[in-house]
Amino acid sequence: MEVKYLLDYTGQLLEVARFRDYCPNGLQVEGRSQIRTLVSGVSASQALLEAAAAAGADAILVHHGWFWKSDEARVVGIRRQRLKFLLEREINLIAYHLPLDAHPQLGNNAQLAQRLGFNIENWFGEQQIGAYGTLQTPVVLQALCTNVEQALQRRPLAIGEPQREIRRIAWCSGGAQNYLAQAIELGVDAFLTGEVSEHTVHLARESGVAFIAAGHHATERYGVQALGEHLAAQFGLTHRFLDIDNPV
Ligand SMILES: [Zn+2]
């Protein structure tokens, strides 16, 4: 199929126009115009590019693409290597960042809710990307961490009393530790995100709201995978999700 058509469809599906983001959403590097094989992954690292090329990818779909606001603007060093690799092979690079956190079915936070047994009540935070609601089965913090570890295949870091009962929870995938203050305002028992900063630990302790850092990569594996599967089913493409492990 025409990559252009897939981009138009996905841009509408994820309502890309409604977000202010720190990177371009949609096509980041133009490759061949016809695509048949789509490979998805969390981050457009060189390891993913190589694995995708080996899998015969015509397009790579990621959550973390390139060209971030704070990036060096020149094409030198690692950026040159990565770009050269894609351009020589005419592989498209397609990235969706905040719109893929927020989508109510395919997004990272909706997919996390499915895997972790959370009911979504509503959305919060800047651009309404985070979600909050209730646990389908309330458990103590320690048990919740065991469930998270089983679901995401990574041991989370938890700050809080292990026997604290968790009924209401807010969550936001990736590097959303700064949303903890808003989560406290919501009156939840716990907040789950990917990463943690030193100061976040004190805020969690002093508020009594449990904080769970479940991994940036681990919490963002599922949106891009769900989107890749959706696009493959919609357009009859071959799709493979390639997980390049990242402990953070
Ligand atoms: Zn992220």
PDB file of C-alpha atoms and ligand atoms in Angstrom:
ATOM      1  CA  MET A   1       0.000   0.000   0.000  1.00  0.00           C
ATOM      2  CA  GLU A   2       0.900   3.676  -0.333  1.00  0.00           C
ATOM      3  CA  VAL A   3       2.647   4.894   2.805  1.00  0.00           C
ATOM      4  CA  LYS A   4       0.965   8.263   2.305  1.00  0.00           C
ATOM      5  CA  TYR A   5      -2.458   6.694   2.779  1.00  0.00           C
ATOM      6  CA  LEU A   6      -1.375   4.929   5.967  1.00  0.00           C
ATOM      7  CA  LEU A   7      -0.038   8.230   7.338  1.00  0.00           C
ATOM      8  CA  ASP A   8      -3.294  10.092   6.606  1.00  0.00           C
ATOM      9  CA  TYR A   9      -5.315   7.347   8.255  1.00  0.00           C
ATOM     10  CA  THR A  10      -3.096   7.134  11.365  1.00  0.00           C
ATOM     11  CA  GLY A  11      -2.897  10.917  11.774  1.00  0.00           C
ATOM     12  CA  GLN A  12      -6.701  11.040  11.973  1.00  0.00           C
ATOM     13  CA  LEU A  13      -7.000   7.943  14.145  1.00  0.00           C
ATOM     14  CA  LEU A  14      -4.584   9.348  16.760  1.00  0.00           C
ATOM     15  CA  GLU A  15      -5.838  12.948  16.388  1.00  0.00           C
ATOM     16  CA  VAL A  16      -2.259  14.121  15.920  1.00  0.00           C
ATOM     17  CA  ALA A  17      -3.333  17.727  15.222  1.00  0.00           C
ATOM     18  CA  ARG A  18      -4.678  18.161  18.757  1.00  0.00           C
ATOM     19  CA  PHE A  19      -1.258  17.690  20.461  1.00  0.00           C
ATOM     20  CA  ARG A  20       1.655  20.023  21.133  1.00  0.00           C
ATOM     21  CA  ASP A  21       4.649  17.706  21.046  1.00  0.00           C
ATOM     22  CA  TYR A  22       8.453  17.893  21.290  1.00  0.00           C
ATOM     23  CA  CYS A  23       9.015  15.939  18.084  1.00  0.00           C
ATOM     24  CA  PRO A  24       7.353  15.533  14.685  1.00  0.00           C
ATOM     25  CA  ASN A  25       4.523  12.980  14.678  1.00  0.00           C
ATOM     26  CA  GLY A  26       3.993  10.884  11.557  1.00  0.00           C
ATOM     27  CA  LEU A  27       6.613  10.455   8.845  1.00  0.00           C
ATOM     28  CA  GLN A  28      10.102  11.366  10.139  1.00  0.00           C
ATOM     29  CA  VAL A  29      12.256   9.841   7.400  1.00  0.00           C
ATOM     30  CA  GLU A  30      10.831   9.183   3.943  1.00  0.00           C
ATOM     31  CA  GLY A  31      11.610   5.822   2.357  1.00  0.00           C
ATOM     32  CA  ARG A  32       9.928   3.853  -0.422  1.00  0.00           C
ATOM     33  CA  SER A  33       6.366   4.899  -1.267  1.00  0.00           C
ATOM     34  CA  GLN A  34       4.859   1.379  -1.252  1.00  0.00           C
ATOM     35  CA  ILE A  35       4.930  -0.683   1.920  1.00  0.00           C
ATOM     36  CA  ARG A  36       4.075  -4.286   2.726  1.00  0.00           C
ATOM     37  CA  THR A  37       6.064  -5.089   5.871  1.00  0.00           C
ATOM     38  CA  LEU A  38       5.759  -2.971   8.988  1.00  0.00           C
ATOM     39  CA  VAL A  39       8.068  -3.435  11.981  1.00  0.00           C
ATOM     40  CA  SER A  40       7.246  -1.724  15.272  1.00  0.00           C
ATOM     41  CA  GLY A  41       9.448  -1.022  18.293  1.00  0.00           C
ATOM     42  CA  VAL A  42       9.638   1.375  21.239  1.00  0.00           C
ATOM     43  CA  SER A  43      12.671   3.471  20.223  1.00  0.00           C
ATOM     44  CA  ALA A  44      14.396   4.115  16.887  1.00  0.00           C
ATOM     45  CA  SER A  45      17.833   2.965  18.065  1.00  0.00           C
ATOM     46  CA  GLN A  46      20.419   1.566  15.665  1.00  0.00           C
ATOM     47  CA  ALA A  47      19.708  -1.907  17.091  1.00  0.00           C
ATOM     48  CA  LEU A  48      16.035  -1.605  16.121  1.00  0.00           C
ATOM     49  CA  LEU A  49      16.912  -0.291  12.641  1.00  0.00           C
ATOM     50  CA  GLU A  50      19.191  -3.287  12.026  1.00  0.00           C
ATOM     51  CA  ALA A  51      16.702  -5.832  13.358  1.00  0.00           C
ATOM     52  CA  ALA A  52      13.927  -4.237  11.283  1.00  0.00           C
ATOM     53  CA  ALA A  53      16.034  -4.262   8.101  1.00  0.00           C
ATOM     54  CA  ALA A  54      16.831  -7.952   8.720  1.00  0.00           C
ATOM     55  CA  ALA A  55      13.075  -8.585   9.073  1.00  0.00           C
ATOM     56  CA  GLY A  56      12.472  -6.970   5.655  1.00  0.00           C
ATOM     57  CA  ALA A  57      10.795  -3.802   6.959  1.00  0.00           C
ATOM     58  CA  ASP A  58       9.512  -1.225   4.478  1.00  0.00           C
ATOM     59  CA  ALA A  59       8.546   0.997   7.388  1.00  0.00           C
ATOM     60  CA  ILE A  60       9.503   1.187  11.066  1.00  0.00           C
ATOM     61  CA  LEU A  61       6.841   2.416  13.480  1.00  0.00           C
ATOM     62  CA  VAL A  62       8.077   3.735  16.845  1.00  0.00           C
ATOM     63  CA  HIS A  63       6.987   5.651  19.936  1.00  0.00           C
ATOM     64  CA  HIS A  64      10.366   7.353  20.380  1.00  0.00           C
ATOM     65  CA  GLY A  65      11.535   8.651  17.038  1.00  0.00           C
ATOM     66  CA  TRP A  66      14.093  11.362  16.326  1.00  0.00           C
ATOM     67  CA  PHE A  67      14.376  15.145  15.933  1.00  0.00           C
ATOM     68  CA  TRP A  68      13.503  16.112  19.507  1.00  0.00           C
ATOM     69  CA  LYS A  69      13.252  19.822  20.278  1.00  0.00           C
ATOM     70  CA  SER A  70      16.507  19.862  22.256  1.00  0.00           C
ATOM     71  CA  ASP A  71      18.511  17.752  19.745  1.00  0.00           C
ATOM     72  CA  GLU A  72      21.661  18.849  17.956  1.00  0.00           C
ATOM     73  CA  ALA A  73      20.430  20.139  14.560  1.00  0.00           C
ATOM     74  CA  ARG A  74      23.324  18.891  12.415  1.00  0.00           C
ATOM     75  CA  VAL A  75      23.602  15.533  10.666  1.00  0.00           C
ATOM     76  CA  VAL A  76      26.793  14.287  12.302  1.00  0.00           C
ATOM     77  CA  GLY A  77      27.970  11.309  14.341  1.00  0.00           C
ATOM     78  CA  ILE A  78      25.316   8.854  15.468  1.00  0.00           C
ATOM     79  CA  ARG A  79      22.545  10.788  13.713  1.00  0.00           C
ATOM     80  CA  ARG A  80      24.452  10.476  10.425  1.00  0.00           C
ATOM     81  CA  GLN A  81      24.930   6.733  10.942  1.00  0.00           C
ATOM     82  CA  ARG A  82      21.268   6.132  11.653  1.00  0.00           C
ATOM     83  CA  LEU A  83      20.008   8.319   8.801  1.00  0.00           C
ATOM     84  CA  LYS A  84      22.483   6.787   6.362  1.00  0.00           C
ATOM     85  CA  PHE A  85      21.325   3.308   7.352  1.00  0.00           C
ATOM     86  CA  LEU A  86      17.651   4.128   6.670  1.00  0.00           C
ATOM     87  CA  LEU A  87      18.129   6.230   3.540  1.00  0.00           C
ATOM     88  CA  GLU A  88      20.389   3.661   1.850  1.00  0.00           C
ATOM     89  CA  ARG A  89      17.715   1.015   2.394  1.00  0.00           C
ATOM     90  CA  GLU A  90      14.720   3.294   1.641  1.00  0.00           C
ATOM     91  CA  ILE A  91      13.022   2.327   4.900  1.00  0.00           C
ATOM     92  CA  ASN A  92      10.421   4.794   6.218  1.00  0.00           C
ATOM     93  CA  LEU A  93      10.599   5.923   9.839  1.00  0.00           C
ATOM     94  CA  ILE A  94       7.197   6.724  11.327  1.00  0.00           C
ATOM     95  CA  ALA A  95       6.854   7.964  14.915  1.00  0.00           C
ATOM     96  CA  TYR A  96       3.927   8.794  17.183  1.00  0.00           C
ATOM     97  CA  HIS A  97       4.757  10.198  20.603  1.00  0.00           C
ATOM     98  CA  LEU A  98       2.129  11.946  22.799  1.00  0.00           C
ATOM     99  CA  PRO A  99      -0.802  10.979  20.520  1.00  0.00           C
ATOM    100  CA  LEU A 100       0.174   7.347  21.099  1.00  0.00           C
ATOM    101  CA  ASP A 101       0.249   7.776  24.890  1.00  0.00           C
ATOM    102  CA  ALA A 102      -3.235   9.218  24.882  1.00  0.00           C
ATOM    103  CA  HIS A 103      -5.322   7.160  22.421  1.00  0.00           C
ATOM    104  CA  PRO A 104      -8.275   5.692  24.384  1.00  0.00           C
ATOM    105  CA  GLN A 105      -7.890   2.151  22.945  1.00  0.00           C
ATOM    106  CA  LEU A 106      -4.493   1.771  21.269  1.00  0.00           C
ATOM    107  CA  GLY A 107      -2.518   4.178  23.452  1.00  0.00           C
ATOM    108  CA  ASN A 108       0.146   3.206  25.983  1.00  0.00           C
ATOM    109  CA  ASN A 109      -2.045   4.131  28.947  1.00  0.00           C
ATOM    110  CA  ALA A 110      -5.137   2.335  27.663  1.00  0.00           C
ATOM    111  CA  GLN A 111      -3.033  -0.747  26.879  1.00  0.00           C
ATOM    112  CA  LEU A 112      -1.449  -0.613  30.355  1.00  0.00           C
ATOM    113  CA  ALA A 113      -4.912  -0.472  31.921  1.00  0.00           C
ATOM    114  CA  GLN A 114      -5.879  -3.644  30.031  1.00  0.00           C
ATOM    115  CA  ARG A 115      -2.755  -5.509  31.100  1.00  0.00           C
ATOM    116  CA  LEU A 116      -2.748  -4.333  34.716  1.00  0.00           C
ATOM    117  CA  GLY A 117      -6.499  -4.617  35.394  1.00  0.00           C
ATOM    118  CA  PHE A 118      -7.287  -0.904  35.820  1.00  0.00           C
ATOM    119  CA  ASN A 119     -10.682   0.651  34.949  1.00  0.00           C
ATOM    120  CA  ILE A 120     -10.269   4.039  33.262  1.00  0.00           C
ATOM    121  CA  GLU A 121     -12.500   6.686  34.843  1.00  0.00           C
ATOM    122  CA  ASN A 122     -11.012   9.763  33.260  1.00  0.00           C
ATOM    123  CA  TRP A 123      -7.856  11.466  31.952  1.00  0.00           C
ATOM    124  CA  PHE A 124      -5.627  14.057  33.617  1.00  0.00           C
ATOM    125  CA  GLY A 125      -2.410  16.030  33.269  1.00  0.00           C
ATOM    126  CA  GLU A 126      -1.053  18.241  30.547  1.00  0.00           C
ATOM    127  CA  GLN A 127      -2.946  17.473  27.317  1.00  0.00           C
ATOM    128  CA  GLN A 128      -4.974  14.793  29.151  1.00  0.00           C
ATOM    129  CA  ILE A 129      -2.459  12.029  28.587  1.00  0.00           C
ATOM    130  CA  GLY A 130      -2.499  10.382  32.039  1.00  0.00           C
ATOM    131  CA  ALA A 131      -5.384   8.209  33.193  1.00  0.00           C
ATOM    132  CA  TYR A 132      -6.972   7.426  36.541  1.00  0.00           C
ATOM    133  CA  GLY A 133      -9.553   5.036  37.866  1.00  0.00           C
ATOM    134  CA  THR A 134      -9.952   1.952  40.016  1.00  0.00           C
ATOM    135  CA  LEU A 135      -8.305  -1.440  40.257  1.00  0.00           C
ATOM    136  CA  GLN A 136     -10.624  -4.217  39.096  1.00  0.00           C
ATOM    137  CA  THR A 137      -9.459  -6.084  42.210  1.00  0.00           C
ATOM    138  CA  PRO A 138      -8.096  -3.908  45.028  1.00  0.00           C
ATOM    139  CA  VAL A 139      -4.823  -5.278  46.442  1.00  0.00           C
ATOM    140  CA  VAL A 140      -2.048  -4.141  48.759  1.00  0.00           C
ATOM    141  CA  LEU A 141       0.923  -2.329  47.217  1.00  0.00           C
ATOM    142  CA  GLN A 142       3.190  -5.362  47.486  1.00  0.00           C
ATOM    143  CA  ALA A 143       0.722  -7.556  45.565  1.00  0.00           C
ATOM    144  CA  LEU A 144       0.188  -4.842  42.963  1.00  0.00           C
ATOM    145  CA  CYS A 145       3.956  -4.759  42.355  1.00  0.00           C
ATOM    146  CA  THR A 146       3.995  -8.526  41.844  1.00  0.00           C
ATOM    147  CA  ASN A 147       1.158  -8.197  39.296  1.00  0.00           C
ATOM    148  CA  VAL A 148       3.017  -5.396  37.520  1.00  0.00           C
ATOM    149  CA  GLU A 149       6.196  -7.466  37.415  1.00  0.00           C
ATOM    150  CA  GLN A 150       4.355 -10.426  35.911  1.00  0.00           C
ATOM    151  CA  ALA A 151       2.538  -8.302  33.335  1.00  0.00           C
ATOM    152  CA  LEU A 152       5.527  -6.179  32.231  1.00  0.00           C
ATOM    153  CA  GLN A 153       8.367  -8.671  32.818  1.00  0.00           C
ATOM    154  CA  ARG A 154      10.307  -6.174  34.890  1.00  0.00           C
ATOM    155  CA  ARG A 155      10.522  -5.642  38.662  1.00  0.00           C
ATOM    156  CA  PRO A 156       9.083  -2.195  39.498  1.00  0.00           C
ATOM    157  CA  LEU A 157      10.545   0.165  42.084  1.00  0.00           C
ATOM    158  CA  ALA A 158       7.888   1.064  44.642  1.00  0.00           C
ATOM    159  CA  ILE A 159       7.875   3.819  47.279  1.00  0.00           C
ATOM    160  CA  GLY A 160       5.257   3.298  49.973  1.00  0.00           C
ATOM    161  CA  GLU A 161       4.016   1.064  52.743  1.00  0.00           C
ATOM    162  CA  PRO A 162       3.912  -2.500  51.279  1.00  0.00           C
ATOM    163  CA  GLN A 163       0.627  -3.299  53.068  1.00  0.00           C
ATOM    164  CA  ARG A 164      -1.167  -0.116  51.932  1.00  0.00           C
ATOM    165  CA  GLU A 165      -4.397  -1.031  50.164  1.00  0.00           C
ATOM    166  CA  ILE A 166      -4.637   0.287  46.605  1.00  0.00           C
ATOM    167  CA  ARG A 167      -8.153   0.873  45.282  1.00  0.00           C
ATOM    168  CA  ARG A 168      -7.757   4.019  43.190  1.00  0.00           C
ATOM    169  CA  ILE A 169      -4.769   4.604  40.932  1.00  0.00           C
ATOM    170  CA  ALA A 170      -3.467   7.124  38.409  1.00  0.00           C
ATOM    171  CA  TRP A 171      -0.942   6.175  35.748  1.00  0.00           C
ATOM    172  CA  CYS A 172       1.002   7.605  32.852  1.00  0.00           C
ATOM    173  CA  SER A 173       3.564   5.646  30.834  1.00  0.00           C
ATOM    174  CA  GLY A 174       7.181   6.730  30.295  1.00  0.00           C
ATOM    175  CA  GLY A 175       8.837   9.695  31.987  1.00  0.00           C
ATOM    176  CA  ALA A 176       5.800  11.185  33.739  1.00  0.00           C
ATOM    177  CA  GLN A 177       7.133  11.321  37.315  1.00  0.00           C
ATOM    178  CA  ASN A 178       6.280  15.034  37.378  1.00  0.00           C
ATOM    179  CA  TYR A 179       2.579  14.119  37.264  1.00  0.00           C
ATOM    180  CA  LEU A 180       2.786  12.783  40.822  1.00  0.00           C
ATOM    181  CA  ALA A 181       1.666  16.122  42.306  1.00  0.00           C
ATOM    182  CA  GLN A 182      -1.468  16.083  40.142  1.00  0.00           C
ATOM    183  CA  ALA A 183      -2.091  12.450  41.005  1.00  0.00           C
ATOM    184  CA  ILE A 184      -1.952  13.397  44.722  1.00  0.00           C
ATOM    185  CA  GLU A 185      -4.593  16.076  44.038  1.00  0.00           C
ATOM    186  CA  LEU A 186      -6.836  13.424  42.497  1.00  0.00           C
ATOM    187  CA  GLY A 187      -6.912  11.587  45.831  1.00  0.00           C
ATOM    188  CA  VAL A 188      -5.667   8.250  44.467  1.00  0.00           C
ATOM    189  CA  ASP A 189      -3.862   5.613  46.541  1.00  0.00           C
ATOM    190  CA  ALA A 190      -1.034   5.126  44.042  1.00  0.00           C
ATOM    191  CA  PHE A 191       0.586   6.608  40.947  1.00  0.00           C
ATOM    192  CA  LEU A 192       2.365   4.429  38.385  1.00  0.00           C
ATOM    193  CA  THR A 193       4.729   5.678  35.697  1.00  0.00           C
ATOM    194  CA  GLY A 194       7.914   4.544  33.987  1.00  0.00           C
ATOM    195  CA  GLU A 195      10.783   6.509  35.508  1.00  0.00           C
ATOM    196  CA  VAL A 196      11.609   8.050  38.845  1.00  0.00           C
ATOM    197  CA  SER A 197      13.668  11.089  39.924  1.00  0.00           C
ATOM    198  CA  GLU A 198      15.295  11.532  43.307  1.00  0.00           C
ATOM    199  CA  HIS A 199      12.925  14.291  44.458  1.00  0.00           C
ATOM    200  CA  THR A 200       9.873  12.232  43.510  1.00  0.00           C
ATOM    201  CA  VAL A 201      10.647   9.777  46.319  1.00  0.00           C
ATOM    202  CA  HIS A 202      10.279  12.493  48.987  1.00  0.00           C
ATOM    203  CA  LEU A 203       7.032  13.776  47.506  1.00  0.00           C
ATOM    204  CA  ALA A 204       5.613  10.246  47.496  1.00  0.00           C
ATOM    205  CA  ARG A 205       6.695   9.564  51.091  1.00  0.00           C
ATOM    206  CA  GLU A 206       5.322  12.851  52.396  1.00  0.00           C
ATOM    207  CA  SER A 207       1.995  12.572  50.571  1.00  0.00           C
ATOM    208  CA  GLY A 208       1.387   8.943  51.499  1.00  0.00           C
ATOM    209  CA  VAL A 209       0.501   8.180  47.872  1.00  0.00           C
ATOM    210  CA  ALA A 210       2.386   5.082  46.731  1.00  0.00           C
ATOM    211  CA  PHE A 211       4.683   5.646  43.749  1.00  0.00           C
ATOM    212  CA  ILE A 212       5.555   2.879  41.311  1.00  0.00           C
ATOM    213  CA  ALA A 213       8.302   3.231  38.673  1.00  0.00           C
ATOM    214  CA  ALA A 214       7.540   0.311  36.358  1.00  0.00           C
ATOM    215  CA  GLY A 215      10.089   1.144  33.627  1.00  0.00           C
ATOM    216  CA  HIS A 216       9.973   3.697  30.807  1.00  0.00           C
ATOM    217  CA  HIS A 217      10.495   1.066  28.133  1.00  0.00           C
ATOM    218  CA  ALA A 218       8.356  -1.551  29.906  1.00  0.00           C
ATOM    219  CA  THR A 219       5.349   0.789  30.167  1.00  0.00           C
ATOM    220  CA  GLU A 220       5.651   1.901  26.527  1.00  0.00           C
ATOM    221  CA  ARG A 221       5.934  -1.440  24.755  1.00  0.00           C
ATOM    222  CA  TYR A 222       2.223  -1.886  24.232  1.00  0.00           C
ATOM    223  CA  GLY A 223       0.872   1.185  22.435  1.00  0.00           C
ATOM    224  CA  VAL A 224       3.089   0.920  19.392  1.00  0.00           C
ATOM    225  CA  GLN A 225       2.451  -2.820  19.276  1.00  0.00           C
ATOM    226  CA  ALA A 226      -1.323  -2.325  19.370  1.00  0.00           C
ATOM    227  CA  LEU A 227      -1.113   0.369  16.686  1.00  0.00           C
ATOM    228  CA  GLY A 228       1.060  -1.854  14.472  1.00  0.00           C
ATOM    229  CA  GLU A 229      -1.412  -4.718  14.801  1.00  0.00           C
ATOM    230  CA  HIS A 230      -4.345  -2.428  14.097  1.00  0.00           C
ATOM    231  CA  LEU A 231      -2.701  -1.031  10.934  1.00  0.00           C
ATOM    232  CA  ALA A 232      -1.703  -4.511   9.757  1.00  0.00           C
ATOM    233  CA  ALA A 233      -5.299  -5.755  10.129  1.00  0.00           C
ATOM    234  CA  GLN A 234      -6.728  -2.615   8.525  1.00  0.00           C
ATOM    235  CA  PHE A 235      -4.456  -2.642   5.476  1.00  0.00           C
ATOM    236  CA  GLY A 236      -3.364  -6.273   5.097  1.00  0.00           C
ATOM    237  CA  LEU A 237       0.254  -5.570   6.011  1.00  0.00           C
ATOM    238  CA  THR A 238       2.723  -7.966   7.598  1.00  0.00           C
ATOM    239  CA  HIS A 239       3.578  -6.699  11.073  1.00  0.00           C
ATOM    240  CA  ARG A 240       6.182  -7.670  13.672  1.00  0.00           C
ATOM    241  CA  PHE A 241       6.939  -6.017  16.995  1.00  0.00           C
ATOM    242  CA  LEU A 242      10.644  -6.202  17.858  1.00  0.00           C
ATOM    243  CA  ASP A 243      11.496  -5.688  21.510  1.00  0.00           C
ATOM    244  CA  ILE A 244      14.992  -4.285  21.974  1.00  0.00           C
ATOM    245  CA  ASP A 245      15.431  -4.676  25.724  1.00  0.00           C
ATOM    246  CA  ASN A 246      16.052  -1.594  27.839  1.00  0.00           C
ATOM    247  CA  PRO A 247      16.335  -1.842  31.652  1.00  0.00           C
ATOM    248  CA  VAL A 248      15.225   1.802  32.147  1.00  0.00           C
TER     249      VAL A 248
HETATM  250 ZN    ZN B   1       8.539   7.713  26.376  1.00  0.00          ZN
END
